[in-house]
Amino acid sequence: MKEIIPPPPAIVRNDMAAIQALFQKNVVPSYARFEVAFSHGSGSYLYDVAGRRYLDLGGGIAVCCLGHAHPEITKALVEQSSKLIHVSNLYYTEPQGRLAEALVNLIGPGKVFFCNSGGEANEGLFKLARKFGHDEGRFEIITTLNSFHGRTLAGIAATGQEKVKKGFEPAVPGFRHVPYNDLAALRGAISPATAAVLIEGVQGEGGITPATPEYLLGLRALCDEKKLLLLMDGVQDGHFRTGRFQSFQRILEGVAPSTPANSGPRQSAALQFLPDGISMAKSLGGGFPMGAFWVRAPFADLLGPGTHATTFGGTPLACAVALRVLEVVQREKLGDNARAMGEFLKTGLARLAQKHPRVIRGVRGIGLLIGIELAADHAAFANNGKAPSIQFVNRLHEAGLLTIPAGSHIVRLLPPLNLRQSEAEEGLKIIESVVAKPA
Ligand SMILES: Cc1ncc(COP(=O)(O)O)c(C=O)c1O
């Protein structure tokens, strides 16, 4: 199914200390980094500067959807960069038009704006909401507690977690937070100034919490009733990670649509739900940085000429890479693989949770977006000063596995969508070895 990538040559020089010294002297210390420096990768594996191999089930935080050093990504980069890298959005280029068409075909009738990151894609949605409500004096956006929407000033105002806001007050005005999966709370927070609602289909940084189908369908009805834009942040849970292109399509799969009031053809629940805007980034470029947002047809021309722009948005290079990534994902049916490998990992982890309930409290998620909930009160995690999730991730590193912490006691698995079963088995074995001896 997946291209066979030859293993890279072993690296023998361990430059870890020298690299760390460069960072300490020259890089803004805004990230708490783990004690590993990587030099290269191949498929689902990464190699550190000492030549040690790690199985990467973190995928660069849900970015490397085809794994590392995928030959088709390299080929697209080489082919397109030898023709045209950038011309600016003063002109037309074919790859941007073709990628927009591909995304519209995967979501529904609408149009796409291209940018460079998830935070920037969400900024676009915030501006869309303000433009939409502007003439009626509506500007507020309701988001949910525990959400994550990026680190820009408006992104931290939108994010429903205090820790990202601290020290950066005053907050950008116009955001309110309500509990997730709670329709009554959302209804109660709507004011005459409300213009939009923004949610993640599966809360990612907040600890892998999926929306319920009832919540999604209820939100659509509520937004229609109150004339609000329904916006989805699909940055982490999008791009087939849940098995379908967008998480709402997966969550609403098999859900009965409500009967339409008119006698028109019955639509699927996902089509009935169709949001008004969706932000995307992370896996879109398979590691090449890019973001985008899709706007549903009735609102697709709200951001007219001169209202929104970014120099690097939708360069021919970024779009050619994203088109190739999509082509591989669809050709190799990696959405189906995400479902199958997700189920395989979740079943194995549930078995581990049953065997070691004092270390693992539970497992949740959809497809290859999986959260392992640690028992925060386990003695092995006490008296270290670090969150249990960080301690556990560190122990997995020592055992040769990369995972991603979320909050104080959730560890996330966000592996490449082309993960093989043998790699999933290897990951489970490593996790079991650490769970069996957590101290
Ligand atoms: C749901 C969600 N939205 C937005 C962002 C921000 O994306 P970026 O880091 O590309 O700005 C993230 C990043 O983790 C995310 O998970």
Tab-separated table of C-alpha atoms in Angstrom, residues 11-424:
chain	number	residue	atom	x	y	z
A	11	ILE	CA	24.327	9.154	11.552
A	12	VAL	CA	27.251	8.683	13.870
A	13	ARG	CA	28.015	12.179	15.137
A	14	ASN	CA	26.047	13.140	18.204
A	15	ASP	CA	25.676	16.928	17.986
A	16	MET	CA	22.950	17.181	20.614
A	17	ALA	CA	24.888	19.403	23.017
A	18	ALA	CA	26.069	21.730	20.255
A	19	ILE	CA	22.543	22.044	18.816
A	20	GLN	CA	21.073	22.771	22.238
A	21	ALA	CA	23.710	25.448	22.817
A	22	LEU	CA	22.751	27.117	19.514
A	23	PHE	CA	19.123	27.222	20.628
A	24	GLN	CA	19.929	28.524	24.089
A	25	LYS	CA	21.934	31.369	22.635
A	26	ASN	CA	19.820	32.251	19.586
A	27	VAL	CA	16.247	30.909	19.635
A	28	VAL	CA	13.388	32.563	21.539
A	29	PRO	CA	12.648	30.101	24.344
A	30	SER	CA	8.858	30.035	23.885
A	31	TYR	CA	8.732	26.237	23.478
A	32	ALA	CA	9.384	23.698	26.230
A	33	ARG	CA	11.296	21.211	24.073
A	34	PHE	CA	12.018	17.566	24.771
A	35	GLU	CA	15.670	16.517	24.949
A	36	VAL	CA	15.884	15.144	21.413
A	37	ALA	CA	17.306	16.620	18.189
A	38	PHE	CA	16.290	14.936	14.953
A	39	SER	CA	18.335	14.759	11.808
A	40	HIS	CA	16.222	12.762	9.362
A	41	GLY	CA	13.229	10.533	8.921
A	42	SER	CA	11.838	7.754	6.784
A	43	GLY	CA	8.179	6.719	6.705
A	44	SER	CA	6.914	6.350	10.288
A	45	TYR	CA	10.423	6.561	11.769
A	46	LEU	CA	12.621	9.447	12.869
A	47	TYR	CA	16.344	9.337	13.618
A	48	ASP	CA	18.017	11.569	16.173
A	49	VAL	CA	21.430	13.118	15.726
A	50	ALA	CA	23.029	10.164	17.511
A	51	GLY	CA	21.472	7.774	14.981
A	52	ARG	CA	18.839	6.401	17.386
A	53	ARG	CA	15.572	5.355	15.726
A	54	TYR	CA	12.126	6.343	17.065
A	55	LEU	CA	8.693	5.198	15.927
A	56	ASP	CA	6.804	8.456	15.317
A	57	LEU	CA	3.178	8.175	16.430
A	58	GLY	CA	3.006	11.951	16.933
A	59	GLY	CA	3.365	12.816	13.243
A	60	GLY	CA	4.723	16.313	13.939
A	61	ILE	CA	1.423	17.036	15.765
A	62	ALA	CA	-0.923	15.678	13.075
A	63	VAL	CA	1.075	17.154	10.182
A	64	CYS	CA	3.141	14.397	8.522
A	65	CYS	CA	0.145	12.502	7.135
A	66	LEU	CA	2.333	10.541	4.683
A	67	GLY	CA	5.164	10.043	7.166
A	68	HIS	CA	8.673	11.392	6.676
A	69	ALA	CA	10.612	11.782	3.420
A	70	HIS	CA	7.747	10.502	1.284
A	71	PRO	CA	9.072	10.217	-2.282
A	72	GLU	CA	5.907	11.705	-3.834
A	73	ILE	CA	6.214	14.844	-1.703
A	74	THR	CA	9.877	15.142	-2.681
A	75	LYS	CA	8.930	14.659	-6.345
A	76	ALA	CA	6.191	17.318	-6.210
A	77	LEU	CA	8.596	19.757	-4.514
A	78	VAL	CA	11.299	19.155	-7.122
A	79	GLU	CA	8.961	19.273	-10.129
A	80	GLN	CA	7.084	22.409	-9.080
A	81	SER	CA	10.101	24.287	-7.697
A	82	SER	CA	11.893	23.832	-10.996
A	83	LYS	CA	8.942	25.555	-12.721
A	84	LEU	CA	7.563	28.202	-10.340
A	85	ILE	CA	7.693	28.726	-6.570
A	86	HIS	CA	5.950	32.059	-6.031
A	87	VAL	CA	4.396	34.912	-8.007
A	88	SER	CA	2.063	36.554	-5.389
A	89	ASN	CA	-1.715	36.730	-5.437
A	90	LEU	CA	-1.661	39.612	-7.895
A	91	TYR	CA	-1.824	36.872	-10.536
A	92	TYR	CA	-3.471	33.535	-11.257
A	93	THR	CA	-1.679	30.189	-11.006
A	94	GLU	CA	-3.128	26.795	-11.910
A	95	PRO	CA	-2.177	24.758	-8.798
A	96	GLN	CA	-4.103	27.144	-6.482
A	97	GLY	CA	-7.238	26.895	-8.629
A	98	ARG	CA	-6.967	23.107	-8.835
A	99	LEU	CA	-6.410	22.682	-5.088
A	100	ALA	CA	-9.383	24.953	-4.301
A	101	GLU	CA	-11.533	22.817	-6.606
A	102	ALA	CA	-10.343	19.609	-4.909
A	103	LEU	CA	-11.183	20.982	-1.437
A	104	VAL	CA	-14.609	22.229	-2.581
A	105	ASN	CA	-15.326	18.772	-4.021
A	106	LEU	CA	-14.400	17.182	-0.687
A	107	ILE	CA	-16.503	19.543	1.447
A	108	GLY	CA	-19.340	21.120	-0.519
A	109	PRO	CA	-20.275	24.150	-2.646
A	110	GLY	CA	-18.179	27.131	-1.619
A	111	LYS	CA	-14.803	28.795	-2.117
A	112	VAL	CA	-11.344	28.587	-0.511
A	113	PHE	CA	-8.804	31.140	0.753
A	114	PHE	CA	-5.199	29.979	1.168
A	115	CYS	CA	-2.821	31.004	3.928
A	116	ASN	CA	0.101	29.560	5.868
A	117	SER	CA	-0.983	28.086	9.207
A	118	GLY	CA	-3.916	27.017	11.322
A	119	GLY	CA	-3.826	30.165	13.401
A	120	GLU	CA	-3.947	32.278	10.255
A	121	ALA	CA	-6.804	30.196	8.819
A	122	ASN	CA	-8.803	30.843	11.991
A	123	GLU	CA	-8.004	34.578	11.783
A	124	GLY	CA	-9.644	34.463	8.354
A	125	LEU	CA	-12.757	32.879	9.849
A	126	PHE	CA	-12.857	35.562	12.564
A	127	LYS	CA	-12.733	38.260	9.882
A	128	LEU	CA	-15.424	36.440	7.906
A	129	ALA	CA	-17.661	36.461	11.006
A	130	ARG	CA	-17.025	40.164	11.634
A	131	LYS	CA	-17.780	41.032	7.998
A	132	PHE	CA	-20.937	38.917	8.125
A	133	GLY	CA	-22.264	40.663	11.235
A	134	HIS	CA	-20.821	44.102	10.579
A	135	ASP	CA	-23.821	45.984	9.235
A	136	GLU	CA	-26.005	44.811	12.156
A	137	GLY	CA	-23.339	45.589	14.768
A	138	ARG	CA	-22.786	41.865	15.459
A	139	PHE	CA	-19.212	40.775	16.088
A	140	GLU	CA	-19.127	38.201	18.900
A	141	ILE	CA	-17.986	34.638	18.299
A	142	ILE	CA	-18.917	31.904	20.757
A	143	THR	CA	-16.297	29.168	21.203
A	144	THR	CA	-16.004	26.314	23.704
A	145	LEU	CA	-14.089	25.687	26.909
A	146	ASN	CA	-10.993	23.526	26.395
A	147	SER	CA	-10.841	24.499	22.713
A	148	PHE	CA	-7.640	25.492	20.953
A	149	HIS	CA	-7.617	27.879	18.011
A	150	GLY	CA	-4.016	29.086	17.692
A	151	ARG	CA	-1.537	31.499	19.237
A	152	THR	CA	-2.296	34.757	17.427
A	153	LEU	CA	-3.861	37.492	19.581
A	154	ALA	CA	-7.389	36.682	18.377
A	155	GLY	CA	-6.531	32.959	18.437
A	156	ILE	CA	-5.766	33.061	22.164
A	157	ALA	CA	-8.891	35.114	22.769
A	158	ALA	CA	-10.899	32.450	20.910
A	159	THR	CA	-9.189	29.565	22.724
A	160	GLY	CA	-11.118	28.315	25.747
A	161	GLN	CA	-8.053	27.754	27.950
A	162	GLU	CA	-6.760	30.319	30.424
A	163	LYS	CA	-3.132	29.200	30.198
A	164	VAL	CA	-2.665	30.558	26.644
A	165	LYS	CA	-4.076	33.986	27.558
A	166	LYS	CA	-2.048	34.706	30.690
A	167	GLY	CA	0.347	37.620	30.324
A	168	PHE	CA	-1.129	38.850	27.042
A	169	GLU	CA	-4.091	40.822	28.357
A	170	PRO	CA	-6.127	42.759	27.400
A	171	ALA	CA	-7.793	40.114	25.263
A	172	VAL	CA	-9.090	40.870	21.784
A	173	PRO	CA	-12.773	41.594	22.439
A	174	GLY	CA	-15.657	39.582	21.068
A	175	PHE	CA	-15.154	35.994	22.241
A	176	ARG	CA	-17.256	34.044	24.755
A	177	HIS	CA	-16.686	30.472	25.890
A	178	VAL	CA	-19.251	27.836	26.809
A	179	PRO	CA	-18.939	24.145	27.781
A	180	TYR	CA	-18.407	21.775	24.814
A	181	ASN	CA	-21.191	19.404	23.744
A	182	ASP	CA	-23.680	21.570	25.679
A	183	LEU	CA	-26.294	23.037	23.382
A	184	ALA	CA	-28.296	24.720	26.156
A	185	ALA	CA	-25.189	26.606	27.345
A	186	LEU	CA	-24.541	27.786	23.806
A	187	ARG	CA	-28.106	28.969	23.342
A	188	GLY	CA	-27.858	30.818	26.651
A	189	ALA	CA	-24.673	32.654	25.573
A	190	ILE	CA	-26.129	34.102	22.367
A	191	SER	CA	-26.537	37.883	22.593
A	192	PRO	CA	-27.736	40.502	20.096
A	193	ALA	CA	-24.034	41.005	19.270
A	194	THR	CA	-23.358	37.345	18.382
A	195	ALA	CA	-22.309	36.693	14.787
A	196	ALA	CA	-20.881	33.167	14.817
A	197	VAL	CA	-20.095	29.946	16.641
A	198	LEU	CA	-16.707	28.211	16.253
A	199	ILE	CA	-16.026	24.645	17.380
A	200	GLU	CA	-13.635	21.765	16.737
A	201	GLY	CA	-15.301	18.525	15.613
A	202	VAL	CA	-12.878	16.761	17.944
A	203	GLN	CA	-11.166	18.922	20.547
A	204	GLY	CA	-7.466	18.153	20.009
A	205	GLU	CA	-5.171	20.124	22.330
A	206	GLY	CA	-8.014	20.024	24.866
A	207	GLY	CA	-7.612	16.241	25.216
A	208	ILE	CA	-9.319	14.439	22.277
A	209	THR	CA	-13.014	14.979	22.937
A	210	PRO	CA	-15.332	14.353	19.959
A	211	ALA	CA	-18.562	16.281	19.424
A	212	THR	CA	-21.715	14.180	19.567
A	213	PRO	CA	-23.908	13.958	16.436
A	214	GLU	CA	-26.793	15.518	18.410
A	215	TYR	CA	-24.609	18.485	19.340
A	216	LEU	CA	-23.571	19.084	15.723
A	217	LEU	CA	-27.101	18.836	14.336
A	218	GLY	CA	-28.465	20.939	17.196
A	219	LEU	CA	-25.825	23.594	16.509
A	220	ARG	CA	-26.824	23.776	12.854
A	221	ALA	CA	-30.474	24.273	13.759
A	222	LEU	CA	-29.583	26.870	16.407
A	223	CYS	CA	-27.295	28.812	14.050
A	224	ASP	CA	-29.995	28.792	11.364
A	225	GLU	CA	-32.598	29.979	13.881
A	226	LYS	CA	-30.410	32.805	15.210
A	227	LYS	CA	-28.778	33.657	11.860
A	228	LEU	CA	-25.262	32.855	13.056
A	229	LEU	CA	-22.353	31.517	11.017
A	230	LEU	CA	-21.434	27.975	12.037
A	231	LEU	CA	-17.640	27.709	11.833
A	232	MET	CA	-15.502	24.583	12.307
A	233	ASP	CA	-11.832	24.489	13.213
A	234	GLY	CA	-10.652	21.478	11.208
A	235	VAL	CA	-6.939	22.209	11.634
A	236	GLN	CA	-6.103	19.118	13.711
A	237	ASP	CA	-8.991	16.724	13.072
A	238	GLY	CA	-9.277	17.314	9.312
A	239	HIS	CA	-7.684	15.798	6.216
A	240	PHE	CA	-8.932	12.206	6.635
A	241	ARG	CA	-7.477	11.821	10.148
A	242	THR	CA	-10.835	10.565	11.403
A	243	GLY	CA	-11.425	8.446	8.285
A	244	ARG	CA	-13.301	11.162	6.367
A	245	PHE	CA	-11.977	14.444	5.008
A	246	GLN	CA	-13.594	16.472	7.795
A	247	SER	CA	-14.466	15.123	11.243
A	248	PHE	CA	-18.114	16.217	11.025
A	249	GLN	CA	-18.501	13.952	7.971
A	250	ARG	CA	-17.290	11.019	10.068
A	251	ILE	CA	-19.251	11.918	13.203
A	252	LEU	CA	-22.469	12.242	11.207
A	253	GLU	CA	-21.899	9.056	9.202
A	254	GLY	CA	-24.897	6.758	9.448
A	255	VAL	CA	-26.884	9.393	11.358
A	256	ALA	CA	-30.424	9.746	10.023
A	257	PRO	CA	-31.034	13.141	8.412
A	258	SER	CA	-34.005	15.110	9.646
A	259	THR	CA	-36.908	15.101	7.180
A	260	PRO	CA	-36.786	18.259	5.066
A	261	ALA	CA	-39.737	20.621	5.375
A	262	ASN	CA	-40.082	20.826	1.587
A	263	SER	CA	-40.446	17.800	-0.595
A	264	GLY	CA	-36.941	18.052	-2.082
A	265	PRO	CA	-34.494	15.137	-2.133
A	266	ARG	CA	-33.313	13.856	1.265
A	267	GLN	CA	-29.744	14.907	2.023
A	268	SER	CA	-27.283	13.061	4.256
A	269	ALA	CA	-26.980	14.389	7.807
A	270	ALA	CA	-23.444	15.633	6.953
A	271	LEU	CA	-24.751	17.642	3.994
A	272	GLN	CA	-27.632	18.995	6.055
A	273	PHE	CA	-25.134	20.033	8.714
A	274	LEU	CA	-22.626	21.577	6.279
A	275	PRO	CA	-20.858	24.372	8.230
A	276	ASP	CA	-20.490	27.906	6.886
A	277	GLY	CA	-16.708	27.964	7.230
A	278	ILE	CA	-13.919	25.455	7.931
A	279	SER	CA	-10.281	26.175	8.754
A	280	MET	CA	-7.571	23.729	7.676
A	281	ALA	CA	-3.770	23.436	8.001
A	282	LYS	CA	-1.464	20.771	9.517
A	283	SER	CA	-1.833	17.689	7.203
A	284	LEU	CA	-2.897	19.823	4.219
A	285	GLY	CA	0.701	20.145	3.026
A	286	GLY	CA	1.930	16.880	4.596
A	287	GLY	CA	4.628	18.917	6.363
A	288	PHE	CA	4.977	21.743	3.868
A	289	PRO	CA	3.548	24.716	5.789
A	290	MET	CA	0.169	25.847	4.533
A	291	GLY	CA	-3.331	26.665	5.729
A	292	ALA	CA	-6.691	27.379	4.159
A	293	PHE	CA	-10.288	28.132	4.940
A	294	TRP	CA	-13.370	27.083	3.025
A	295	VAL	CA	-16.493	29.258	3.026
A	296	ARG	CA	-19.936	27.889	2.155
A	297	ALA	CA	-21.433	29.209	-1.074
A	298	PRO	CA	-23.877	31.844	0.248
A	299	PHE	CA	-21.039	33.564	2.140
A	300	ALA	CA	-18.164	32.763	-0.216
A	301	ASP	CA	-17.923	36.291	-1.660
A	302	LEU	CA	-18.200	38.161	1.666
A	303	LEU	CA	-14.443	38.723	1.730
A	304	GLY	CA	-14.249	40.704	-1.507
A	305	PRO	CA	-11.214	42.246	-3.241
A	306	GLY	CA	-8.955	44.128	-0.830
A	307	THR	CA	-10.497	42.742	2.379
A	308	HIS	CA	-8.089	39.894	3.137
A	309	ALA	CA	-4.657	38.832	1.915
A	310	THR	CA	-1.341	37.198	2.723
A	311	THR	CA	1.804	37.274	0.613
A	312	PHE	CA	2.552	33.556	0.698
A	313	GLY	CA	-1.035	32.252	0.552
A	314	GLY	CA	-1.504	29.438	-1.972
A	315	THR	CA	1.851	29.603	-3.720
A	316	PRO	CA	2.171	27.261	-6.705
A	317	LEU	CA	4.726	25.269	-4.693
A	318	ALA	CA	2.524	24.809	-1.600
A	319	CYS	CA	-0.531	23.962	-3.704
A	320	ALA	CA	1.327	21.480	-5.931
A	321	VAL	CA	2.533	19.670	-2.802
A	322	ALA	CA	-0.936	19.698	-1.208
A	323	LEU	CA	-2.466	18.383	-4.438
A	324	ARG	CA	0.062	15.527	-4.492
A	325	VAL	CA	-0.599	14.739	-0.809
A	326	LEU	CA	-4.344	14.569	-1.513
A	327	GLU	CA	-3.737	12.408	-4.578
A	328	VAL	CA	-1.727	9.883	-2.536
A	329	VAL	CA	-4.207	9.890	0.365
A	330	GLN	CA	-7.114	9.234	-2.000
A	331	ARG	CA	-5.322	6.785	-4.308
A	332	GLU	CA	-4.104	4.690	-1.368
A	333	LYS	CA	-7.429	5.014	0.490
A	334	LEU	CA	-5.626	6.280	3.571
A	335	GLY	CA	-8.916	7.402	5.147
A	336	ASP	CA	-9.844	3.705	5.324
A	337	ASN	CA	-6.405	2.921	6.710
A	338	ALA	CA	-6.866	5.633	9.372
A	339	ARG	CA	-10.104	3.947	10.443
A	340	ALA	CA	-8.597	0.461	10.505
A	341	MET	CA	-5.345	1.428	12.251
A	342	GLY	CA	-7.261	3.716	14.620
A	343	GLU	CA	-9.514	0.823	15.646
A	344	PHE	CA	-6.507	-1.478	15.964
A	345	LEU	CA	-4.652	0.971	18.220
A	346	LYS	CA	-7.735	1.805	20.281
A	347	THR	CA	-8.561	-1.878	20.833
A	348	GLY	CA	-4.971	-2.578	21.918
A	349	LEU	CA	-4.938	0.449	24.208
A	350	ALA	CA	-8.314	-0.463	25.733
A	351	ARG	CA	-6.853	-3.893	26.510
A	352	LEU	CA	-3.888	-2.175	28.177
A	353	ALA	CA	-6.240	0.070	30.167
A	354	GLN	CA	-8.084	-3.012	31.401
A	355	LYS	CA	-4.837	-4.688	32.386
A	356	HIS	CA	-3.302	-1.589	33.983
A	357	PRO	CA	-6.233	0.545	35.226
A	358	ARG	CA	-3.977	2.231	37.777
A	359	VAL	CA	-1.914	3.781	34.962
A	360	ILE	CA	-4.366	4.199	32.058
A	361	ARG	CA	-7.847	5.516	32.863
A	362	GLY	CA	-9.273	5.330	29.384
A	363	VAL	CA	-8.791	5.676	25.657
A	364	ARG	CA	-10.794	7.872	23.288
A	365	GLY	CA	-10.805	9.393	19.839
A	366	ILE	CA	-11.759	8.712	16.243
A	367	GLY	CA	-9.522	7.233	13.550
A	368	LEU	CA	-5.889	8.221	14.013
A	369	LEU	CA	-6.707	10.954	16.516
A	370	ILE	CA	-6.384	9.063	19.774
A	371	GLY	CA	-6.099	10.184	23.388
A	372	ILE	CA	-4.762	8.016	26.209
A	373	GLU	CA	-5.984	9.250	29.576
A	374	LEU	CA	-3.436	8.668	32.316
A	375	ALA	CA	-4.297	8.142	35.957
A	376	ALA	CA	-2.869	11.456	37.168
A	377	ASP	CA	-2.856	10.222	40.766
A	378	HIS	CA	-0.563	7.240	40.078
A	379	ALA	CA	2.386	7.239	42.484
A	380	ALA	CA	4.838	6.968	39.572
A	381	PHE	CA	3.876	10.499	38.457
A	382	ALA	CA	4.107	12.130	41.902
A	383	ASN	CA	6.812	14.433	43.244
A	384	ASN	CA	8.463	15.172	39.938
A	385	GLY	CA	7.020	18.641	39.367
A	386	LYS	CA	6.167	17.753	35.753
A	387	ALA	CA	2.710	16.907	34.428
A	388	PRO	CA	2.010	13.143	34.161
A	389	SER	CA	1.577	13.519	30.378
A	390	ILE	CA	5.088	14.995	30.035
A	391	GLN	CA	6.607	12.321	32.270
A	392	PHE	CA	4.890	9.552	30.322
A	393	VAL	CA	5.937	10.994	26.953
A	394	ASN	CA	9.527	11.208	28.230
A	395	ARG	CA	9.443	7.553	29.260
A	396	LEU	CA	8.087	6.597	25.850
A	397	HIS	CA	10.971	8.543	24.277
A	398	GLU	CA	13.431	6.513	26.303
A	399	ALA	CA	11.718	3.398	24.938
A	400	GLY	CA	11.909	4.686	21.335
A	401	LEU	CA	8.393	6.024	20.739
A	402	LEU	CA	7.207	9.581	19.968
A	403	THR	CA	3.780	10.741	21.165
A	404	ILE	CA	2.289	14.165	21.969
A	405	PRO	CA	1.097	15.406	25.375
A	406	ALA	CA	-2.234	17.270	25.641
A	407	GLY	CA	-2.872	19.052	28.918
A	408	SER	CA	-1.734	17.511	32.172
A	409	HIS	CA	-2.769	13.869	31.767
A	410	ILE	CA	-3.628	13.050	28.138
A	411	VAL	CA	-1.133	11.607	25.661
A	412	ARG	CA	-2.079	11.866	21.983
A	413	LEU	CA	-1.344	9.543	19.072
A	414	LEU	CA	-1.533	11.392	15.727
A	415	PRO	CA	0.493	9.101	13.448
A	416	PRO	CA	0.859	9.176	9.666
A	417	LEU	CA	-2.315	8.068	7.872
A	418	ASN	CA	-0.278	5.371	6.084
A	419	LEU	CA	0.760	3.709	9.344
A	420	ARG	CA	1.263	-0.035	8.893
A	421	GLN	CA	-0.221	-2.613	11.230
A	422	SER	CA	3.279	-3.855	12.134
A	423	GLU	CA	4.150	-0.286	13.200
A	424	ALA	CA	0.942	0.018	15.239
